[in-house]
Tab-separated table of C-alpha atoms in Angstrom:
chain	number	residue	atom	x	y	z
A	1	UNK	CA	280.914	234.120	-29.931
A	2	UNK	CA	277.746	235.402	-28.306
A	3	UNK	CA	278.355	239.433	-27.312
A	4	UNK	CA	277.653	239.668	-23.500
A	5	UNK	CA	275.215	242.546	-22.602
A	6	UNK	CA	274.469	243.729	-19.260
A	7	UNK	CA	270.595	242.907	-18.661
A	8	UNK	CA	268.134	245.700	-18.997
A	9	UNK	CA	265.072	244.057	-17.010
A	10	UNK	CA	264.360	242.244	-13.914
A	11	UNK	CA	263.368	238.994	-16.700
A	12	UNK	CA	267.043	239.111	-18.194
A	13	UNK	CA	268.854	239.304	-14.912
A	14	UNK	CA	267.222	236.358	-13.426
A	15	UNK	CA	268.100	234.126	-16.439
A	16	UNK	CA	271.421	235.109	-16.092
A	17	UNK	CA	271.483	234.404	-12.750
A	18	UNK	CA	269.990	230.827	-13.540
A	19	UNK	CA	272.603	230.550	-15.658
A	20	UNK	CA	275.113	231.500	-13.155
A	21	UNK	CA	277.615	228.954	-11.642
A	22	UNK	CA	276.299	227.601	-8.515
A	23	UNK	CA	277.041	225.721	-5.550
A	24	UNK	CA	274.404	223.113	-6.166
A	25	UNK	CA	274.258	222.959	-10.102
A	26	UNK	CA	270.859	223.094	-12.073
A	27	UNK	CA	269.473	219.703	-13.768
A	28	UNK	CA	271.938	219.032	-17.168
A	29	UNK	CA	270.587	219.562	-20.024
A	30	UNK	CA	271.175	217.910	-23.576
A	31	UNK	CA	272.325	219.075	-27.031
A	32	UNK	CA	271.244	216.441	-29.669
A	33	UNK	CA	272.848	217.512	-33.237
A	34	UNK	CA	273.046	216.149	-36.684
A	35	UNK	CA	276.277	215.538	-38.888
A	36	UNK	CA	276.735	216.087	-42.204
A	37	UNK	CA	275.663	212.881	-43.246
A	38	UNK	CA	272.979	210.696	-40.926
A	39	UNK	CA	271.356	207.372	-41.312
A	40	UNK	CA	267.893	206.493	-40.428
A	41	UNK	CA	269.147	204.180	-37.580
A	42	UNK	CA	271.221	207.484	-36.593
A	43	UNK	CA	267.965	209.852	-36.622
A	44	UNK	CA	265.989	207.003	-34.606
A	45	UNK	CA	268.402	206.720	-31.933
A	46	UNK	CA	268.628	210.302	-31.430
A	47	UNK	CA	264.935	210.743	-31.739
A	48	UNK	CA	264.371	208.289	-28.758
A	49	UNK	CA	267.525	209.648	-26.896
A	50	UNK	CA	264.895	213.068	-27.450
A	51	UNK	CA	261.775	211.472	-26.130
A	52	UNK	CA	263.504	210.415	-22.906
A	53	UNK	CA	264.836	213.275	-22.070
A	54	UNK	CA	261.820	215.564	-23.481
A	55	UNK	CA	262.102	217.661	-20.265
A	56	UNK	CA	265.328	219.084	-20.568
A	57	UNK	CA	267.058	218.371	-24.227
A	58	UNK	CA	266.903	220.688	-27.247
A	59	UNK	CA	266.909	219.125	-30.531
A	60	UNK	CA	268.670	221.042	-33.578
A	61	UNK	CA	267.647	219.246	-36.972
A	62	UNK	CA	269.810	221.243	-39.319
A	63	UNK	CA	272.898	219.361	-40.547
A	64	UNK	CA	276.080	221.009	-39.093
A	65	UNK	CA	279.452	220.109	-41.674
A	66	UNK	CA	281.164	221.934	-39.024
A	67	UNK	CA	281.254	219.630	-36.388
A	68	UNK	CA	284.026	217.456	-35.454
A	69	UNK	CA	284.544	216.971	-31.901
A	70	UNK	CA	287.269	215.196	-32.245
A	71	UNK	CA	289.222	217.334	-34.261
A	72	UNK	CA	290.944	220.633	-33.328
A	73	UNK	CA	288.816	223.300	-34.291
A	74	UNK	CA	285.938	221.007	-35.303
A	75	UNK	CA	284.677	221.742	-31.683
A	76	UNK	CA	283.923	225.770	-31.828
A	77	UNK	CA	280.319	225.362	-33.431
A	78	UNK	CA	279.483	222.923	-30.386
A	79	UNK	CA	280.830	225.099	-28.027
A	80	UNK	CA	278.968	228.058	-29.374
A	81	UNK	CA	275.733	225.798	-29.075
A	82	UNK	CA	276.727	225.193	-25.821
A	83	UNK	CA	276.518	228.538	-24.610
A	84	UNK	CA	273.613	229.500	-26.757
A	85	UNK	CA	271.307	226.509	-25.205
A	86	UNK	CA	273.200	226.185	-22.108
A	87	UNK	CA	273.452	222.541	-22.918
A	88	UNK	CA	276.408	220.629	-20.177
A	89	UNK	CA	275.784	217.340	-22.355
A	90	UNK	CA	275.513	216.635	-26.198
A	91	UNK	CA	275.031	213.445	-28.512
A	92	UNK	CA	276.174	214.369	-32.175
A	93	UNK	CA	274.933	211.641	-34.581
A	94	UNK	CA	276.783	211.037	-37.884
A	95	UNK	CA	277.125	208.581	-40.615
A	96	UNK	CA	280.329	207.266	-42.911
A	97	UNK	CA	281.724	204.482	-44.777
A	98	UNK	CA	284.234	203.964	-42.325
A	99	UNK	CA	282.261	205.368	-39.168
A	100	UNK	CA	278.812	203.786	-39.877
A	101	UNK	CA	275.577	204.973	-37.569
A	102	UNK	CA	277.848	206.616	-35.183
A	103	UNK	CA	277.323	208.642	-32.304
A	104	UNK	CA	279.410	210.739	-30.238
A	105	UNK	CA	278.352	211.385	-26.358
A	106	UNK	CA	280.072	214.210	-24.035
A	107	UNK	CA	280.019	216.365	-21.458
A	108	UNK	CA	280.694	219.896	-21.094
A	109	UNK	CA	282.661	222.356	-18.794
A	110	UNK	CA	282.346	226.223	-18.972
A	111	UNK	CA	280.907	225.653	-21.943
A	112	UNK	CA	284.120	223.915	-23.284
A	113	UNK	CA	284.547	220.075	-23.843
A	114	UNK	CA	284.885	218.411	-21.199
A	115	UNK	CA	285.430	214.645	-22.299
A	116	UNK	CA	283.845	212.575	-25.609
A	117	UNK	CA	283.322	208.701	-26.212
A	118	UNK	CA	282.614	207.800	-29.640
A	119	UNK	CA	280.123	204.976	-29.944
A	120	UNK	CA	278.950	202.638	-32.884
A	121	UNK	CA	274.924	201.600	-33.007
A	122	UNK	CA	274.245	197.957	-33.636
A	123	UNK	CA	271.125	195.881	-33.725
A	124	UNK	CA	268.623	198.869	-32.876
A	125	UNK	CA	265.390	198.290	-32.029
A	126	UNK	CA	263.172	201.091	-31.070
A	127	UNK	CA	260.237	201.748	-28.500
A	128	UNK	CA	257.414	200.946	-31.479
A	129	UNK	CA	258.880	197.081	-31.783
A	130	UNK	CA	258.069	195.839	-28.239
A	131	UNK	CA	254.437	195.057	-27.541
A	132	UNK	CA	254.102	195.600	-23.907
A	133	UNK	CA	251.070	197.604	-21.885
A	134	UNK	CA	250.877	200.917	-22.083
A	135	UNK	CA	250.201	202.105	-18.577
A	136	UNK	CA	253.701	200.752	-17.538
A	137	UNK	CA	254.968	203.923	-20.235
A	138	UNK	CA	257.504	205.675	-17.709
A	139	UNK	CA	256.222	209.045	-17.229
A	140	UNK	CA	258.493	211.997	-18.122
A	141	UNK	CA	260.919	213.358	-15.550
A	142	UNK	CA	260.782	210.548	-13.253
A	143	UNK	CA	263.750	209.331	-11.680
A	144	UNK	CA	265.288	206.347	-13.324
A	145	UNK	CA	267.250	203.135	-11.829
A	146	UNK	CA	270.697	202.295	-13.293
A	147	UNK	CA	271.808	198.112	-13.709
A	148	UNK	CA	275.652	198.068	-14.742
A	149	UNK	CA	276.290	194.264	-15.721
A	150	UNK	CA	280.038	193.292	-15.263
A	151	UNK	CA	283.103	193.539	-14.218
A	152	UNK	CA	284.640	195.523	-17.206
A	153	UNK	CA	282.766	199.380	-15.799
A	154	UNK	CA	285.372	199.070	-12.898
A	155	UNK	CA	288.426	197.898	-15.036
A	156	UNK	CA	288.095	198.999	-18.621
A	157	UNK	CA	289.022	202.342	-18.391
A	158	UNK	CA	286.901	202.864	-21.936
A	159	UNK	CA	284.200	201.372	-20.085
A	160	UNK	CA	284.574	203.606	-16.839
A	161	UNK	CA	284.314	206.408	-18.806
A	162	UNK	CA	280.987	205.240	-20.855
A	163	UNK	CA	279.219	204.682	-17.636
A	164	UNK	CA	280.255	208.037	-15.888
A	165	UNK	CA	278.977	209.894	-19.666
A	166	UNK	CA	275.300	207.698	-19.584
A	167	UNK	CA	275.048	208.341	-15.923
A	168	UNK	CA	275.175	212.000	-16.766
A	169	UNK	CA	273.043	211.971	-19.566
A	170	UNK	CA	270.106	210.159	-18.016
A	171	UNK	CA	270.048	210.825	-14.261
A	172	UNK	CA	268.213	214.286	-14.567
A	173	UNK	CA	267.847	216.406	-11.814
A	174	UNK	CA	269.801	215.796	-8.651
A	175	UNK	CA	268.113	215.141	-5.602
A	176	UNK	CA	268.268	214.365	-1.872
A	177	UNK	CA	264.778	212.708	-0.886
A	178	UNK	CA	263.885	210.087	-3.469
A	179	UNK	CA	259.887	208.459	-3.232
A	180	UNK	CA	260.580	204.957	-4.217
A	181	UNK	CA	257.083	204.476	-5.589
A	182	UNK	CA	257.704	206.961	-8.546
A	183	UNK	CA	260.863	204.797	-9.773
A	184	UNK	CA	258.952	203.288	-12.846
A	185	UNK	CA	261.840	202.457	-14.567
A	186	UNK	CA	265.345	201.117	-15.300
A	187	UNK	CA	267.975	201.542	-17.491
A	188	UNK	CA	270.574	198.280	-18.235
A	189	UNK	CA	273.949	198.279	-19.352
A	190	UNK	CA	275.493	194.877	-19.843
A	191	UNK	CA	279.301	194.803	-20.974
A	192	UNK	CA	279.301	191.973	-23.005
A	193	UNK	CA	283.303	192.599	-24.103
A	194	UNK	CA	285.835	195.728	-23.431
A	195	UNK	CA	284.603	197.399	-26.392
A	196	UNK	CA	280.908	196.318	-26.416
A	197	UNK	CA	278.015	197.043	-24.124
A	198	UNK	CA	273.869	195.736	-24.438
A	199	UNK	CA	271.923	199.260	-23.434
A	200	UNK	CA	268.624	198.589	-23.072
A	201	UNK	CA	265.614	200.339	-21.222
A	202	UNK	CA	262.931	198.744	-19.042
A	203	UNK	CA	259.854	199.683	-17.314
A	204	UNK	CA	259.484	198.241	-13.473
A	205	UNK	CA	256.222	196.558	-12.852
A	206	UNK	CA	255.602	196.014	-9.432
A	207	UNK	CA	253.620	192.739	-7.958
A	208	UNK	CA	252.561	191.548	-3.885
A	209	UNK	CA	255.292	189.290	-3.021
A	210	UNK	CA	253.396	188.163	0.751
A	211	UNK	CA	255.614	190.486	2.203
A	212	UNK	CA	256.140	194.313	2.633
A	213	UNK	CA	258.667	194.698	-0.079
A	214	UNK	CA	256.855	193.692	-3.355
A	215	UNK	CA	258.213	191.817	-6.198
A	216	UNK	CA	259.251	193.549	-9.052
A	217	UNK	CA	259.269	192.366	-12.566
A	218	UNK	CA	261.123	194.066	-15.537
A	219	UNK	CA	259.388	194.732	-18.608
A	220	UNK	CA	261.646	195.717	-21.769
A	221	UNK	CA	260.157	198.599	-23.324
A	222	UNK	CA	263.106	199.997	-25.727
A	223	UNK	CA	265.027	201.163	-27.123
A	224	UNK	CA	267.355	198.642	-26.866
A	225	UNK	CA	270.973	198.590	-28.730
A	226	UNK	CA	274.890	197.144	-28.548
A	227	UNK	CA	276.827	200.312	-28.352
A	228	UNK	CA	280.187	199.933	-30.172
A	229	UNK	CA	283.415	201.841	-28.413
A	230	UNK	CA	285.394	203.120	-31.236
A	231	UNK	CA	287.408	206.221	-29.984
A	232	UNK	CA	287.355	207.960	-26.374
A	233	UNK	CA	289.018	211.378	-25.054
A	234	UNK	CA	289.559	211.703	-21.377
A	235	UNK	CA	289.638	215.073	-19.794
A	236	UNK	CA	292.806	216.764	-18.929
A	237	UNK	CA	293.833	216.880	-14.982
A	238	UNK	CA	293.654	220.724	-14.637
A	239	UNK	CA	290.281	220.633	-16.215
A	240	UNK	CA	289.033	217.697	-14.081
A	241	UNK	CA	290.708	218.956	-10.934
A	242	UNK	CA	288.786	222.849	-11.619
A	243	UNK	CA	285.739	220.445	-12.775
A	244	UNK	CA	285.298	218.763	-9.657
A	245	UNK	CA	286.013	221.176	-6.950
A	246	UNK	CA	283.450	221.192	-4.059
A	247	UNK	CA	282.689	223.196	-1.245
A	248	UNK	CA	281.597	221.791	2.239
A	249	UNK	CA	280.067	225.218	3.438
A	250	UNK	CA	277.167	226.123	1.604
A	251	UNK	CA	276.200	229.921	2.359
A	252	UNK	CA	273.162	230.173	4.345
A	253	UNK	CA	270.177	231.926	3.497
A	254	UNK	CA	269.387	235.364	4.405
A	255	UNK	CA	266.823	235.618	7.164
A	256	UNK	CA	265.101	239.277	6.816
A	257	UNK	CA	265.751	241.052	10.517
A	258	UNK	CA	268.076	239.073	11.869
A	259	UNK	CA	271.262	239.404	13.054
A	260	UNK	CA	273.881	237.952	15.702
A	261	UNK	CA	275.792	239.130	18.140
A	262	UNK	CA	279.173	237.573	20.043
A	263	UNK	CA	277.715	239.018	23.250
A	264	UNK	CA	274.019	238.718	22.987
A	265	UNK	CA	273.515	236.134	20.617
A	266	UNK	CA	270.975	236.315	18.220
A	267	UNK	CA	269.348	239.523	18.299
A	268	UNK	CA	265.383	239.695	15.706
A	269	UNK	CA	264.315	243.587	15.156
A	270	UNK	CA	260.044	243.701	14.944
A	271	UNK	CA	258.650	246.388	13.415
A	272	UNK	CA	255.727	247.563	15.506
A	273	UNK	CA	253.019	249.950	13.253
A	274	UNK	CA	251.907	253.234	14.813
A	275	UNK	CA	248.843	252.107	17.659
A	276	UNK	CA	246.812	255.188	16.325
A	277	UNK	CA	244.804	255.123	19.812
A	278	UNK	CA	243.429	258.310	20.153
A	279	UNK	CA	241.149	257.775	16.870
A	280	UNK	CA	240.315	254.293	18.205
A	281	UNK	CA	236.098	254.464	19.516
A	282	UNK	CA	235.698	253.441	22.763
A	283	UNK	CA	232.694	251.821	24.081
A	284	UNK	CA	231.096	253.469	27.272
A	285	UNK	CA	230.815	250.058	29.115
A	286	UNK	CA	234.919	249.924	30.050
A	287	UNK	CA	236.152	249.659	33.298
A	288	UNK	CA	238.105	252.648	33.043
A	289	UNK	CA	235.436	255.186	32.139
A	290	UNK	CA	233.598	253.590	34.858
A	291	UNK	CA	235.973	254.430	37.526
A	292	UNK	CA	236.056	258.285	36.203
A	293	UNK	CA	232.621	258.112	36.262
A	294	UNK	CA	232.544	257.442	39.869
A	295	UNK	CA	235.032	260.085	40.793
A	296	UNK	CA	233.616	262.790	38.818
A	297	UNK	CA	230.222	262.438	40.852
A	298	UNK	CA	232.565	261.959	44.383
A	299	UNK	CA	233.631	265.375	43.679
A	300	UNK	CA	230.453	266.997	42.236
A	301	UNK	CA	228.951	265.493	45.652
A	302	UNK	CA	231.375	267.133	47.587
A	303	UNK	CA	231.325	270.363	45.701
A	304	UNK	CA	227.663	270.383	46.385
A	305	UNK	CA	228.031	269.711	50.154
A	306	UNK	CA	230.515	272.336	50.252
A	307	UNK	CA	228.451	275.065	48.745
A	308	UNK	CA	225.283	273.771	50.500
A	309	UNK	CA	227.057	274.478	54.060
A	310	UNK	CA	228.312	277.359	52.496
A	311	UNK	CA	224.652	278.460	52.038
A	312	UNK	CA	223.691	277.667	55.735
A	313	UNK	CA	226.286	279.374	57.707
A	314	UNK	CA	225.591	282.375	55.500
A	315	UNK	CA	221.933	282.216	56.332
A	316	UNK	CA	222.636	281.497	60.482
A	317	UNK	CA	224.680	284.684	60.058
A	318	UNK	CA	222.096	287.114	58.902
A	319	UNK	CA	219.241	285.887	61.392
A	320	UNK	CA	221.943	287.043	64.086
A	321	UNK	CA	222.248	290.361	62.412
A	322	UNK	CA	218.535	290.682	62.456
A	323	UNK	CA	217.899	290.060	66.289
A	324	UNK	CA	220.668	292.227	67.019
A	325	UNK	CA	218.820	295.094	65.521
């Protein structure tokens, strides 16, 4: 297995912490491997299972003989992928007499398997056969509708389980506000028997209908297939039960200088700079300066008046002096 280090730089800490378990889980991403032995109906379907999910999905070409999920201890080399890629999903693609164009889709847990449905490829037809326009291509990443035709998804338990692993595989990224105008196109999965179900993929094309909602019209764009149930492996209750834990309370984020208080409530702390006002240049027209203005000349006024009486009764006294001699 991989040898954990502790991260020496800011860069390697944050991808571990995207790694991280979290309360509201990354988008999944996709392992897509090769068998031993592959077909070329095998290598198209997991070429076009690539293209679709360009965005997050990493492709290994290299045949792997070590591989069999269904097998004990055919599953540590896709576990160790796993963890390498951090890859929750993975469609392994092989090719036998008795298993012909087979692929095998499941989902991960801790980097452990989590569940597998094994699934035979009939009557492929890839995106290059339909002639259709190209502006109605569905862009990459965009969020895709999901048609699930019949009753069998709610009673075949095979079934059940095939719809839960292709929901997961091409949903993408989970998210709470959806713009309905970049839906562009749908994904259809008709159970024609228990074991048998018409996947096909469909761009929407959207036309005035007279009224607000407009009319849309599918347009098959590929690929299209019959997938083929041939083995399945549910997930063991323990596993499912630590799988699916939730939490209602989602820890809230941090606000910087705030705190609260069972008495006061919530209390902010400001940080104020230092003023520096005594290096600030004032200009001489203020109020203020005015005002001492004003005073200053009140007193030099009456500090002249003072010393100009001064003056006088000095002089007054002398002239008596004078007559008296």
């Amino acid at each position: 297995m991989l040898k954990i280090k502790t991260p020496k730089t800011q860069r390697a800490k944050r991808a571990l912490d995207n790694r991280a378990p979290k309360i509201v889980e990354n988008a999944k991403k996709t392992l897509i491997l090769h068998g031993t032995k592959t077909s070329g109906v095998v290598n198209a379907v997991l070429m076009q299972i690539y293209h679709m999910k360009r965005d997050n999905a990493v492709k290994y070409t290299k045949k792997n003989e070590n591989i069999r999920p269904f097998e004990s201890g055919g599953e540590t080399s896709l576990e160790f992928f796993s963890l390498k890629t951090d890859c929750s999903l993975f469609v392994f693609g092989s090719h036998s007499k008795k298993r012909p164009n087979n692929l095998v889709l499941g989902r991960m847990f801790d980097h452990h398997i989590y569940d597998l449905v094994e699934v035979g490829v009939d009557n492929f037809k890839s995106t290059e056969t339909f002639g259709y326009d190209k502006k109605l291509t569905p862009r990459i990443g965009s969020k895709p509708f999901f048609a699930f035709i019949g009753e069998g998804f709610e009673s075949v338990e095979e079934l059940k389980q095939l719809k839960e692993v292709l929901l997961d595989l091409f949903r993408g990224e989970v998210v709470e506000n959806l713009n309905l105008a970049g839906i562009d196109h749908v994904f259809v999965c008709t159970a024609v028997s228990p074991t048998t179900v018409f996947f096909t993929h469909c761009a929407l094309r959207l036309k005035k209908s007279g009224t607000l909602v407009p009319r849309m019209e599918l347009v098959e764009v590929g690929p299209s297939m019959d997938l083929v149930i041939r083995r399945h492996r549910l997930p063991n209750d323990s596993v499912k039960k630590e799988a699916t834990k939730t939490t209602s309370d989602q820890p809230k984020k941090k606000i910087k200088n705030v705190s609260s208080d069972i008495v006061q409530g919530k209390i902010g702390r400001i940080y104020i700079p230092d003023q520096k006002a005594g290096s600030i240049p004032l200009s001489n027209d203020i109020k203020g300066l005015k005002r001492e203005r004003r005073e200053a000349k009140k007193s030099k006024r009456a500090q002249e008046t003072g010393e100009n009486e001064a003056k006088k009764q000095k002089t007054c006294s002398d002239d008596h002096k004078l007559i008296g001699n």
